[in-house]
């Protein structure tokens, strides 16, 4: 930002900008040099911003009609669905919006894994992103509790009980989280308070995420450092804004498809039964986006061990930039890593599938194999492959592929289109 | 560190140390109420006891009552069930407890325990599972006729709450 010399044309603009350089900031954002080869996997940052704003706006509106009380919450959600003008629409956007948010964030994360966007010098962007992801999970979990249905209640019970696995102080922590001796009204009211807070924390982290991004600039499909600005870059506006807008349009069609045609397909019918502390539903499952972690939790036949592995599965991602020893960023030029990347994708999908199934028989075996492989990927495969792999030649710049116009770059391009 | 530097503890050092200390105590005193307000309040604690009439429960049957927001199982066991619970070797138990320790002396037929799985807090189903006691549907923990964990991820036996017989037909929980 500092190298950017912007002087507003109008006198009033100059007067204002000297006092608060918002116009300089706007100019930086529009002119921001962006690699010209960004593909559609790079449009999910914009899509995620849209998701966050959608959740905040619909959430503020829902809070005008929702009542955070154990006796009234369930009825107030039905009141929103039946009585409030367009209440059904706003609630369905909010509930499906959470799923769309996670869908987008998973694509965004795996994009980073494929193209090595988490590597030096972008570790801080990656870590802030993971903090956002953790807050998203907390917000989604607490939001799911608010309708006070059976899945809300028992989901809250199971998740808060995870903390009781902590030696010595576990039970005190769980009671403290509940504000009661079980999940009860005090739990609901504090979850509502925090559920309202977290999106604004996320918004703050998003600002830091983008700020940190604008220091080194975007990574790109070939994963090389580029000169900025140069013939390898285009200004963010209008080139990237229009591409992001088009991707957002396609994303919105899918989003609207869920909202209008299958609004409950991602939810669970048990949550339309009011919370009952005397009866546990026969089959408790979290929302789909938490299933892989749930599978890891259940794959361990020990309570504390399961909890440690589940949180470990997320926290291991924080040290990922230092586990990956390869100097080449993009998987386009990493023939071995590329295959392990797809195995990891498959592994996470399998974990998600078995997380939704009963923890017995073949599902338990699959969950255990999947869990072991997940950790193996990060702890063993990544560091070792980084040393042993013979990477393909990397182009010198985006405009000049290796050996000018060789087959390597066309291969790279083909790969980009494929994934 | 240089020796001459070490000696010179100045007035300023003293002021720094005392300021930090007082500041830390003050900060702690402000933060603690903000943390403690989340613990169970007086209204929650006031619900601490429940009296249950057990005169209508037939041998082999059980009832479930709510105590402090949690289900409590009151099971009147038959002689066979008691004998079966007591025939188990302690070596077979992940959390070894004699059946005698889990009931009141002389009231061996009454098993009173929190109906909460010690894994992640679901309510186990009665007369289910491999040990004829309880089975938790959430993550597959099996409990025996004494409410002791036998198989599955739960680490402990189901908890016995504090309770007493007020008279022959009434149990006070809590």
mmCIF file of N, CA and C in Angstrom, chain B residues 58-113:
data_model
loop_
_atom_site.group_PDB
_atom_site.id
_atom_site.type_symbol
_atom_site.label_atom_id
_atom_site.label_comp_id
_atom_site.label_asym_id
_atom_site.label_seq_id
_atom_site.Cartn_x
_atom_site.Cartn_y
_atom_site.Cartn_z
ATOM 1 N N UNK B 58 -43.005 -51.948 40.146
ATOM 2 C CA UNK B 58 -42.973 -53.409 40.297
ATOM 3 C C UNK B 58 -41.526 -53.899 40.151
ATOM 4 N N UNK B 59 -41.196 -55.047 40.740
ATOM 5 C CA UNK B 59 -39.851 -55.598 40.534
ATOM 6 C C UNK B 59 -39.588 -55.816 39.039
ATOM 7 N N UNK B 60 -38.378 -55.475 38.619
ATOM 8 C CA UNK B 60 -38.014 -55.621 37.208
ATOM 9 C C UNK B 60 -38.352 -54.400 36.376
ATOM 10 N N UNK B 61 -39.066 -53.447 36.969
ATOM 11 C CA UNK B 61 -39.440 -52.241 36.220
ATOM 12 C C UNK B 61 -38.589 -51.054 36.668
ATOM 13 N N UNK B 62 -38.625 -50.028 35.851
ATOM 14 C CA UNK B 62 -37.896 -48.826 36.261
ATOM 15 C C UNK B 62 -38.655 -47.583 35.828
ATOM 16 N N UNK B 63 -38.390 -46.482 36.495
ATOM 17 C CA UNK B 63 -38.940 -45.204 36.056
ATOM 18 C C UNK B 63 -37.785 -44.226 35.859
ATOM 19 N N UNK B 64 -38.090 -43.159 35.150
ATOM 20 C CA UNK B 64 -37.084 -42.120 34.916
ATOM 21 C C UNK B 64 -37.664 -40.793 35.389
ATOM 22 N N UNK B 65 -36.916 -40.106 36.223
ATOM 23 C CA UNK B 65 -37.362 -38.785 36.669
ATOM 24 C C UNK B 65 -36.297 -37.759 36.304
ATOM 25 N N UNK B 66 -36.714 -36.500 36.246
ATOM 26 C CA UNK B 66 -35.786 -35.449 35.891
ATOM 27 C C UNK B 66 -35.249 -34.794 37.157
ATOM 28 N N UNK B 67 -33.942 -34.711 37.267
ATOM 29 C CA UNK B 67 -33.315 -34.061 38.418
ATOM 30 C C UNK B 67 -32.191 -33.164 37.913
ATOM 31 N N UNK B 68 -32.264 -31.895 38.223
ATOM 32 C CA UNK B 68 -31.297 -30.913 37.733
ATOM 33 C C UNK B 68 -31.109 -31.000 36.213
ATOM 34 N N UNK B 69 -32.233 -31.179 35.530
ATOM 35 C CA UNK B 69 -32.182 -31.215 34.068
ATOM 36 C C UNK B 69 -31.691 -32.513 33.476
ATOM 37 N N UNK B 70 -31.357 -33.470 34.350
ATOM 38 C CA UNK B 70 -30.851 -34.742 33.848
ATOM 39 C C UNK B 70 -31.796 -35.872 34.250
ATOM 40 N N UNK B 71 -31.927 -36.897 33.399
ATOM 41 C CA UNK B 71 -32.755 -38.030 33.786
ATOM 42 C C UNK B 71 -32.069 -38.886 34.859
ATOM 43 N N UNK B 72 -32.882 -39.359 35.829
ATOM 44 C CA UNK B 72 -32.382 -40.304 36.815
ATOM 45 C C UNK B 72 -33.184 -41.589 36.668
ATOM 46 N N UNK B 73 -32.466 -42.705 36.527
ATOM 47 C CA UNK B 73 -33.133 -44.005 36.451
ATOM 48 C C UNK B 73 -33.327 -44.544 37.863
ATOM 49 N N UNK B 74 -34.565 -44.980 38.195
ATOM 50 C CA UNK B 74 -34.814 -45.708 39.441
ATOM 51 C C UNK B 74 -35.295 -47.082 39.033
ATOM 52 N N UNK B 75 -34.445 -48.089 39.221
ATOM 53 C CA UNK B 75 -34.803 -49.433 38.797
ATOM 54 C C UNK B 75 -34.948 -50.338 40.011
ATOM 55 N N UNK B 76 -36.106 -51.047 40.063
ATOM 56 C CA UNK B 76 -36.314 -52.040 41.109
ATOM 57 C C UNK B 76 -35.936 -53.388 40.517
ATOM 58 N N UNK B 77 -34.795 -53.919 40.935
ATOM 59 C CA UNK B 77 -34.256 -55.108 40.289
ATOM 60 C C UNK B 77 -34.828 -56.379 40.910
ATOM 61 N N UNK B 78 -34.944 -57.414 40.110
ATOM 62 C CA UNK B 78 -35.373 -58.720 40.626
ATOM 63 C C UNK B 78 -34.163 -59.404 41.265
ATOM 64 N N UNK B 79 -34.434 -60.470 42.032
ATOM 65 C CA UNK B 79 -33.342 -61.194 42.681
ATOM 66 C C UNK B 79 -32.351 -61.743 41.656
ATOM 67 N N UNK B 80 -32.900 -62.258 40.535
ATOM 68 C CA UNK B 80 -32.012 -62.809 39.504
ATOM 69 C C UNK B 80 -31.085 -61.720 38.967
ATOM 70 N N UNK B 81 -31.667 -60.533 38.754
ATOM 71 C CA UNK B 81 -30.847 -59.438 38.206
ATOM 72 C C UNK B 81 -29.751 -59.038 39.189
ATOM 73 N N UNK B 82 -30.099 -59.019 40.474
ATOM 74 C CA UNK B 82 -29.093 -58.665 41.477
ATOM 75 C C UNK B 82 -27.983 -59.714 41.481
ATOM 76 N N UNK B 83 -28.405 -60.984 41.459
ATOM 77 C CA UNK B 83 -27.414 -62.057 41.472
ATOM 78 C C UNK B 83 -26.504 -61.983 40.249
ATOM 79 N N UNK B 84 -27.118 -61.682 39.110
ATOM 80 C CA UNK B 84 -26.318 -61.608 37.889
ATOM 81 C C UNK B 84 -25.302 -60.459 37.982
ATOM 82 N N UNK B 85 -25.763 -59.304 38.497
ATOM 83 C CA UNK B 85 -24.870 -58.153 38.625
ATOM 84 C C UNK B 85 -23.727 -58.460 39.577
ATOM 85 N N UNK B 86 -24.006 -59.314 40.582
ATOM 86 C CA UNK B 86 -22.972 -59.580 41.591
ATOM 87 C C UNK B 86 -22.055 -60.736 41.220
ATOM 88 N N UNK B 87 -22.436 -61.480 40.164
ATOM 89 C CA UNK B 87 -21.604 -62.622 39.786
ATOM 90 C C UNK B 87 -20.443 -62.203 38.891
ATOM 91 N N UNK B 88 -20.426 -60.935 38.501
ATOM 92 C CA UNK B 88 -19.377 -60.468 37.578
ATOM 93 C C UNK B 88 -18.058 -60.297 38.326
ATOM 94 N N UNK B 89 -16.976 -60.781 37.707
ATOM 95 C CA UNK B 89 -15.661 -60.582 38.305
ATOM 96 C C UNK B 89 -15.207 -59.143 38.076
ATOM 97 N N UNK B 90 -14.598 -58.551 39.090
ATOM 98 C CA UNK B 90 -14.144 -57.156 38.980
ATOM 99 C C UNK B 90 -13.101 -56.986 37.878
ATOM 100 N N UNK B 91 -12.413 -58.091 37.540
ATOM 101 C CA UNK B 91 -11.388 -58.020 36.498
ATOM 102 C C UNK B 91 -11.987 -57.764 35.118
ATOM 103 N N UNK B 92 -13.300 -58.057 34.994
ATOM 104 C CA UNK B 92 -13.953 -57.857 33.698
ATOM 105 C C UNK B 92 -14.458 -56.434 33.520
ATOM 106 N N UNK B 93 -14.253 -55.577 34.515
ATOM 107 C CA UNK B 93 -14.851 -54.248 34.469
ATOM 108 C C UNK B 93 -13.800 -53.180 34.138
ATOM 109 N N UNK B 94 -14.098 -52.325 33.151
ATOM 110 C CA UNK B 94 -13.177 -51.218 32.856
ATOM 111 C C UNK B 94 -13.088 -50.236 34.035
ATOM 112 N N UNK B 95 -14.178 -50.099 34.770
ATOM 113 C CA UNK B 95 -14.213 -49.195 35.925
ATOM 114 C C UNK B 95 -14.704 -50.045 37.093
ATOM 115 N N UNK B 96 -13.777 -50.733 37.805
ATOM 116 C CA UNK B 96 -14.188 -51.761 38.762
ATOM 117 C C UNK B 96 -14.912 -51.170 39.973
ATOM 118 N N UNK B 97 -16.144 -51.608 40.152
ATOM 119 C CA UNK B 97 -16.939 -51.233 41.318
ATOM 120 C C UNK B 97 -17.829 -52.421 41.636
ATOM 121 N N UNK B 98 -17.918 -52.784 42.905
ATOM 122 C CA UNK B 98 -18.828 -53.864 43.279
ATOM 123 C C UNK B 98 -20.256 -53.360 43.199
ATOM 124 N N UNK B 99 -21.170 -54.269 42.876
ATOM 125 C CA UNK B 99 -22.576 -53.878 42.850
ATOM 126 C C UNK B 99 -22.999 -53.363 44.222
ATOM 127 N N UNK B 100 -22.463 -53.962 45.291
ATOM 128 C CA UNK B 100 -22.819 -53.553 46.647
ATOM 129 C C UNK B 100 -22.493 -52.086 46.905
ATOM 130 N N UNK B 101 -21.438 -51.596 46.244
ATOM 131 C CA UNK B 101 -21.048 -50.203 46.453
ATOM 132 C C UNK B 101 -21.969 -49.234 45.722
ATOM 133 N N UNK B 102 -22.786 -49.758 44.832
ATOM 134 C CA UNK B 102 -23.619 -48.896 43.988
ATOM 135 C C UNK B 102 -25.064 -48.839 44.459
ATOM 136 N N UNK B 103 -25.371 -49.555 45.532
ATOM 137 C CA UNK B 103 -26.733 -49.507 46.087
ATOM 138 C C UNK B 103 -26.621 -49.256 47.584
ATOM 139 N N UNK B 104 -27.783 -48.898 48.216
ATOM 140 C CA UNK B 104 -27.783 -48.700 49.666
ATOM 141 C C UNK B 104 -27.862 -50.060 50.353
ATOM 142 N N UNK B 105 -27.127 -50.207 51.434
ATOM 143 C CA UNK B 105 -27.122 -51.459 52.179
ATOM 144 C C UNK B 105 -28.540 -51.805 52.642
ATOM 145 N N UNK B 106 -28.988 -53.021 52.336
ATOM 146 C CA UNK B 106 -30.334 -53.439 52.712
ATOM 147 C C UNK B 106 -31.402 -53.036 51.719
ATOM 148 N N UNK B 107 -31.045 -52.200 50.758
ATOM 149 C CA UNK B 107 -31.998 -51.792 49.710
ATOM 150 C C UNK B 107 -31.454 -52.252 48.362
ATOM 151 N N UNK B 108 -30.964 -53.504 48.360
ATOM 152 C CA UNK B 108 -30.220 -53.996 47.201
ATOM 153 C C UNK B 108 -31.019 -53.981 45.901
ATOM 154 N N UNK B 109 -32.347 -54.023 46.008
ATOM 155 C CA UNK B 109 -33.117 -54.077 44.761
ATOM 156 C C UNK B 109 -33.189 -52.715 44.057
ATOM 157 N N UNK B 110 -32.914 -51.645 44.784
ATOM 158 C CA UNK B 110 -33.052 -50.316 44.188
ATOM 159 C C UNK B 110 -31.732 -49.812 43.623
ATOM 160 N N UNK B 111 -31.735 -49.640 42.309
ATOM 161 C CA UNK B 111 -30.586 -49.021 41.662
ATOM 162 C C UNK B 111 -31.015 -47.618 41.238
ATOM 163 N N UNK B 112 -30.362 -46.620 41.831
ATOM 164 C CA UNK B 112 -30.686 -45.215 41.517
ATOM 165 C C UNK B 112 -29.446 -44.591 40.894
ATOM 166 N N UNK B 113 -29.542 -44.181 39.631
ATOM 167 C CA UNK B 113 -28.343 -43.597 39.002
ATOM 168 C C UNK B 113 -28.719 -42.582 37.934
#
